[in-house]
Amino acid sequence: MPDTVSPPRYDPFDDTFQRDPYPAYRELRDHDPVHRHTDPPFWALSRFDDIWAAVRDHERYSSAQGLTFYPDEIATLGLAPTLVMLDPPRHNQLRGLVSKAFTARRVTDLEQLIREFARERIAELERRVVDDEAVDLHRDFSAAIPNFVVAHLLGVPQADRVRFNPWVSALTCLQDNGFRVDRKIAIDSVAEMFGYFSEMITARRSDPGDDLISALTVAEAAGERLTDWDILGFCFAMVAGGNDTTGNLISHGVALLDEHHDQREQLVADPSLIPNALLEFLRMESSVQALARTVRHPVTLHGVRIDAGERVLMLYGSANRDEREFGPCADQLDITRRAPRHLAFSSGVHFCIGSHLARLQARVAFEELFARQPFVGVDLAGARRLRSPFTRGWVSLPATGINSR
């Protein structure tokens, strides 16, 4: 009898899945598009159309109980109400107020500052090559850019910026390990972060500056202003959610192009292709692989009933490679691809409010990196991936191909 090979199994904690989730995603899309996971219990959607419809239907799919498949994540951390964990109408009210301060103009005004910082980081990479030191693309370049930008936006003094990483690391560790590690570490980190930003908010209310927190304290719409708790929720989202996703976008882009030198040469020759390429990088390697919703009313999909109160995990990483949406070459990189829809920044009322900031940082990063180091690549064999059911990224990604100039 011919040998049979078992289909790849979807297990968000499995090492094989963590290294390469895409065969398991394909199996789900083709044969089990409404998948039941038992430990912990949740449903997983894997097809583009199903997820696109679900994330745009806040009446049936609620964000207010959290975005992972763990039932007590908000209570565990004592979180402030962030935008991503609110439903309309409160979500729309709060988003409108935040948008008064977090404007497109505030973001675009950062471009030269980001460009100068990116050049400094590239010069540091080149120095390390000269000195025969280890060069880590992710830690020393990709992740450094959003860390710098978020701290600058929030008005955090230079001396305090080293405090960001421990906060983010503790929260990520708790979430990625299924809330099964020492919760005290993460709870203490949240308390420390909230205490720090509470003091900043109080100071900015009495003596505002030109930073984002100052702008949030005075933002007003229809006679309503943001409370301290509202601003704390936004700071939490910026620090915990805005850093690693952008850094991983940059690192994944370099890694993908190192597998496709012809497309890397295209970008080097024509930097105007970079904005579209960024969307393709995000489609191929979505920084946010999955987020959950809670079903408010019973839903039936593909003949499967999901009851009210159950968690549904939206597998963005699967949807963004769905052949039904992107054609037979959905799993192949094409920096010139025109995709009218994708889910890298979600959709509907929860479309990522920081998407314009992420695209700006990544665009500038690639423009500067390829202008100085057109052959930059990565050592995947020596890399270490972030372990997470929800995000896809790197802990360490050694760089190759960097010239000392």
Tab-separated table of N, CA, C and O in Angstrom, residues 163-221:
chain	number	residue	atom	x	y	z
A	163	ARG	N	12.824	51.646	29.741
A	163	ARG	CA	11.799	50.957	30.521
A	163	ARG	C	10.738	50.307	29.643
A	163	ARG	O	9.982	49.449	30.114
A	164	PHE	N	10.660	50.701	28.382
A	164	PHE	CA	9.655	50.137	27.486
A	164	PHE	C	9.823	48.629	27.317
A	164	PHE	O	8.863	47.875	27.424
A	165	ASN	N	11.036	48.194	27.006
A	165	ASN	CA	11.253	46.792	26.663
A	165	ASN	C	10.840	45.817	27.758
A	165	ASN	O	10.192	44.800	27.470
A	166	PRO	N	11.196	46.053	29.033
A	166	PRO	CA	10.739	45.116	30.072
A	166	PRO	C	9.223	45.038	30.186
A	166	PRO	O	8.665	43.966	30.424
A	167	TRP	N	8.545	46.178	30.005
A	167	TRP	CA	7.080	46.149	30.054
A	167	TRP	C	6.529	45.269	28.943
A	167	TRP	O	5.716	44.389	29.175
A	168	VAL	N	6.990	45.523	27.740
A	168	VAL	CA	6.476	44.766	26.589
A	168	VAL	C	6.827	43.288	26.715
A	168	VAL	O	5.999	42.410	26.452
A	169	SER	N	8.051	42.986	27.127
A	169	SER	CA	8.487	41.586	27.240
A	169	SER	C	7.642	40.817	28.239
A	169	SER	O	7.252	39.671	27.991
A	170	ALA	N	7.342	41.429	29.376
A	170	ALA	CA	6.545	40.748	30.397
A	170	ALA	C	5.137	40.464	29.906
A	170	ALA	O	4.591	39.372	30.102
A	171	LEU	N	4.522	41.443	29.247
A	171	LEU	CA	3.167	41.265	28.753
A	171	LEU	C	3.107	40.226	27.643
A	171	LEU	O	2.218	39.382	27.593
A	172	THR	N	4.088	40.284	26.738
A	172	THR	CA	4.133	39.323	25.637
A	172	THR	C	4.348	37.916	26.156
A	172	THR	O	3.718	36.963	25.695
A	173	CYS	N	5.231	37.770	27.130
A	173	CYS	CA	5.513	36.452	27.703
A	173	CYS	C	4.256	35.861	28.324
A	173	CYS	O	3.943	34.689	28.137
A	174	LEU	N	3.508	36.655	29.056
A	174	LEU	CA	2.285	36.173	29.693
A	174	LEU	C	1.274	35.717	28.655
A	174	LEU	O	0.717	34.620	28.732
A	175	GLN	N	1.030	36.553	27.644
A	175	GLN	CA	0.053	36.237	26.608
A	175	GLN	C	0.478	35.033	25.790
A	175	GLN	O	-0.304	34.104	25.560
A	176	ASP	N	1.748	35.017	25.368
A	176	ASP	CA	2.200	33.986	24.446
A	176	ASP	C	2.321	32.619	25.096
A	176	ASP	O	2.307	31.598	24.425
A	177	ASN	N	2.439	32.599	26.423
A	177	ASN	CA	2.514	31.332	27.135
A	177	ASN	C	1.167	30.927	27.719
A	177	ASN	O	1.093	30.113	28.633
A	178	GLY	N	0.118	31.506	27.190
A	178	GLY	CA	-1.217	31.066	27.546
A	178	GLY	C	-1.632	31.429	28.949
A	178	GLY	O	-2.415	30.700	29.578
A	179	PHE	N	-1.127	32.557	29.473
A	179	PHE	CA	-1.485	33.000	30.814
A	179	PHE	C	-1.166	31.917	31.844
A	179	PHE	O	-1.785	31.829	32.892
A	180	ARG	N	-0.143	31.090	31.517
A	180	ARG	CA	0.222	30.011	32.414
A	180	ARG	C	1.535	30.276	33.131
A	180	ARG	O	2.014	29.435	33.870
A	181	VAL	N	2.147	31.428	32.897
A	181	VAL	CA	3.373	31.770	33.604
A	181	VAL	C	3.013	32.609	34.822
A	181	VAL	O	1.856	32.885	35.103
A	182	ASP	N	4.032	33.027	35.562
A	182	ASP	CA	3.820	33.819	36.762
A	182	ASP	C	3.129	35.135	36.415
A	182	ASP	O	3.735	36.039	35.839
A	183	ARG	N	1.870	35.259	36.765
A	183	ARG	CA	1.112	36.445	36.412
A	183	ARG	C	1.621	37.683	37.134
A	183	ARG	O	1.412	38.801	36.669
A	184	LYS	N	2.258	37.478	38.282
A	184	LYS	CA	2.703	38.630	39.068
A	184	LYS	C	3.664	39.505	38.273
A	184	LYS	O	3.642	40.738	38.387
A	185	ILE	N	4.494	38.879	37.426
A	185	ILE	CA	5.448	39.639	36.625
A	185	ILE	C	4.720	40.598	35.705
A	185	ILE	O	5.035	41.790	35.633
A	186	ALA	N	3.714	40.077	34.988
A	186	ALA	CA	2.982	40.921	34.043
A	186	ALA	C	2.128	41.951	34.768
A	186	ALA	O	2.041	43.106	34.349
A	187	ILE	N	1.482	41.534	35.859
A	187	ILE	CA	0.644	42.469	36.615
A	187	ILE	C	1.493	43.610	37.156
A	187	ILE	O	1.099	44.781	37.102
A	188	ASP	N	2.671	43.278	37.677
A	188	ASP	CA	3.576	44.320	38.169
A	188	ASP	C	4.025	45.239	37.037
A	188	ASP	O	4.169	46.456	37.230
A	189	SER	N	4.247	44.668	35.853
A	189	SER	CA	4.665	45.477	34.707
A	189	SER	C	3.568	46.442	34.291
A	189	SER	O	3.831	47.612	33.993
A	190	VAL	N	2.308	45.944	34.262
A	190	VAL	CA	1.190	46.816	33.912
A	190	VAL	C	1.057	47.927	34.950
A	190	VAL	O	0.871	49.102	34.612
A	191	ALA	N	1.167	47.558	36.232
A	191	ALA	CA	1.041	48.558	37.293
A	191	ALA	C	2.139	49.614	37.186
A	191	ALA	O	1.887	50.819	37.343
A	192	GLU	N	3.360	49.162	36.880
A	192	GLU	CA	4.467	50.111	36.743
A	192	GLU	C	4.249	51.031	35.543
A	192	GLU	O	4.451	52.249	35.626
A	193	MET	N	3.809	50.446	34.428
A	193	MET	CA	3.582	51.239	33.230
A	193	MET	C	2.445	52.240	33.444
A	193	MET	O	2.562	53.419	33.080
A	194	PHE	N	1.343	51.782	34.033
A	194	PHE	CA	0.221	52.683	34.285
A	194	PHE	C	0.603	53.782	35.269
A	194	PHE	O	0.173	54.937	35.120
A	195	GLY	N	1.391	53.423	36.283
A	195	GLY	CA	1.836	54.440	37.236
A	195	GLY	C	2.695	55.496	36.564
A	195	GLY	O	2.527	56.704	36.817
A	196	TYR	N	3.577	55.054	35.679
A	196	TYR	CA	4.457	55.987	34.970
A	196	TYR	C	3.641	56.939	34.103
A	196	TYR	O	3.814	58.164	34.168
A	197	PHE	N	2.724	56.370	33.293
A	197	PHE	CA	1.956	57.226	32.391
A	197	PHE	C	0.913	58.059	33.130
A	197	PHE	O	0.548	59.146	32.680
A	198	SER	N	0.435	57.573	34.274
A	198	SER	CA	-0.494	58.395	35.071
A	198	SER	C	0.193	59.682	35.516
A	198	SER	O	-0.405	60.770	35.483
A	199	GLU	N	1.438	59.555	35.945
A	199	GLU	CA	2.186	60.748	36.351
A	199	GLU	C	2.402	61.685	35.170
A	199	GLU	O	2.290	62.918	35.302
A	200	MET	N	2.684	61.117	34.000
A	200	MET	CA	2.860	61.938	32.804
A	200	MET	C	1.575	62.672	32.441
A	200	MET	O	1.594	63.862	32.091
A	201	ILE	N	0.445	61.967	32.506
A	201	ILE	CA	-0.831	62.582	32.147
A	201	ILE	C	-1.144	63.741	33.088
A	201	ILE	O	-1.560	64.827	32.658
A	202	THR	N	-0.937	63.522	34.380
A	202	THR	CA	-1.181	64.586	35.358
A	202	THR	C	-0.309	65.801	35.059
A	202	THR	O	-0.785	66.953	35.084
A	203	ALA	N	0.957	65.541	34.760
A	203	ALA	CA	1.877	66.647	34.464
A	203	ALA	C	1.469	67.374	33.191
A	203	ALA	O	1.513	68.614	33.129
A	204	ARG	N	1.031	66.639	32.155
A	204	ARG	CA	0.673	67.273	30.885
A	204	ARG	C	-0.634	68.053	30.995
A	204	ARG	O	-0.827	69.037	30.277
A	205	ARG	N	-1.528	67.626	31.854
A	205	ARG	CA	-2.776	68.380	32.017
A	205	ARG	C	-2.505	69.767	32.584
A	205	ARG	O	-3.189	70.740	32.224
A	206	SER	N	-1.509	69.882	33.445
A	206	SER	CA	-1.204	71.183	34.036
A	206	SER	C	-0.177	71.965	33.225
A	206	SER	O	-0.160	73.196	33.247
A	207	ASP	N	0.645	71.230	32.475
A	207	ASP	CA	1.690	71.902	31.696
A	207	ASP	C	1.886	71.153	30.376
A	207	ASP	O	2.858	70.410	30.206
A	208	PRO	N	0.973	71.324	29.411
A	208	PRO	CA	1.043	70.562	28.156
A	208	PRO	C	2.246	70.943	27.305
A	208	PRO	O	2.721	72.070	27.360
A	209	GLY	N	2.717	69.959	26.538
A	209	GLY	CA	3.806	70.193	25.591
A	209	GLY	C	3.316	69.915	24.181
A	209	GLY	O	2.122	70.057	23.886
A	210	ASP	N	4.230	69.476	23.307
A	210	ASP	CA	3.827	69.198	21.931
A	210	ASP	C	3.791	67.696	21.643
A	210	ASP	O	3.774	67.283	20.489
A	211	ASP	N	3.765	66.871	22.693
A	211	ASP	CA	3.731	65.422	22.529
A	211	ASP	C	2.300	64.924	22.405
A	211	ASP	O	1.327	65.668	22.608
A	212	LEU	N	2.152	63.647	22.095
A	212	LEU	CA	0.833	63.067	21.859
A	212	LEU	C	-0.003	63.018	23.135
A	212	LEU	O	-1.220	63.246	23.098
A	213	ILE	N	0.611	62.706	24.267
A	213	ILE	CA	-0.157	62.672	25.512
A	213	ILE	C	-0.749	64.046	25.810
A	213	ILE	O	-1.912	64.163	26.223
A	214	SER	N	0.026	65.095	25.590
A	214	SER	CA	-0.513	66.446	25.790
A	214	SER	C	-1.714	66.687	24.886
A	214	SER	O	-2.737	67.238	25.321
A	215	ALA	N	-1.603	66.267	23.622
A	215	ALA	CA	-2.709	66.454	22.680
A	215	ALA	C	-3.934	65.649	23.106
A	215	ALA	O	-5.076	66.095	22.949
A	216	LEU	N	-3.714	64.461	23.660
A	216	LEU	CA	-4.841	63.651	24.116
A	216	LEU	C	-5.556	64.284	25.301
A	216	LEU	O	-6.776	64.171	25.444
A	217	THR	N	-4.816	64.974	26.153
A	217	THR	CA	-5.445	65.576	27.336
A	217	THR	C	-6.385	66.724	26.967
A	217	THR	O	-7.281	67.061	27.749
A	218	VAL	N	-6.183	67.328	25.817
A	218	VAL	CA	-7.028	68.466	25.430
A	218	VAL	C	-7.976	68.132	24.282
A	218	VAL	O	-8.761	68.980	23.860
A	219	ALA	N	-7.896	66.911	23.755
A	219	ALA	CA	-8.788	66.525	22.654
A	219	ALA	C	-10.241	66.587	23.111
A	219	ALA	O	-10.585	66.142	24.207
A	220	GLU	N	-11.100	67.125	22.253
A	220	GLU	CA	-12.507	67.293	22.614
A	220	GLU	C	-13.376	67.075	21.390
A	220	GLU	O	-13.037	67.491	20.280
A	221	ALA	N	-14.507	66.410	21.600
A	221	ALA	CA	-15.495	66.204	20.539
A	221	ALA	C	-16.869	66.172	21.176
A	221	ALA	O	-17.111	65.419	22.130
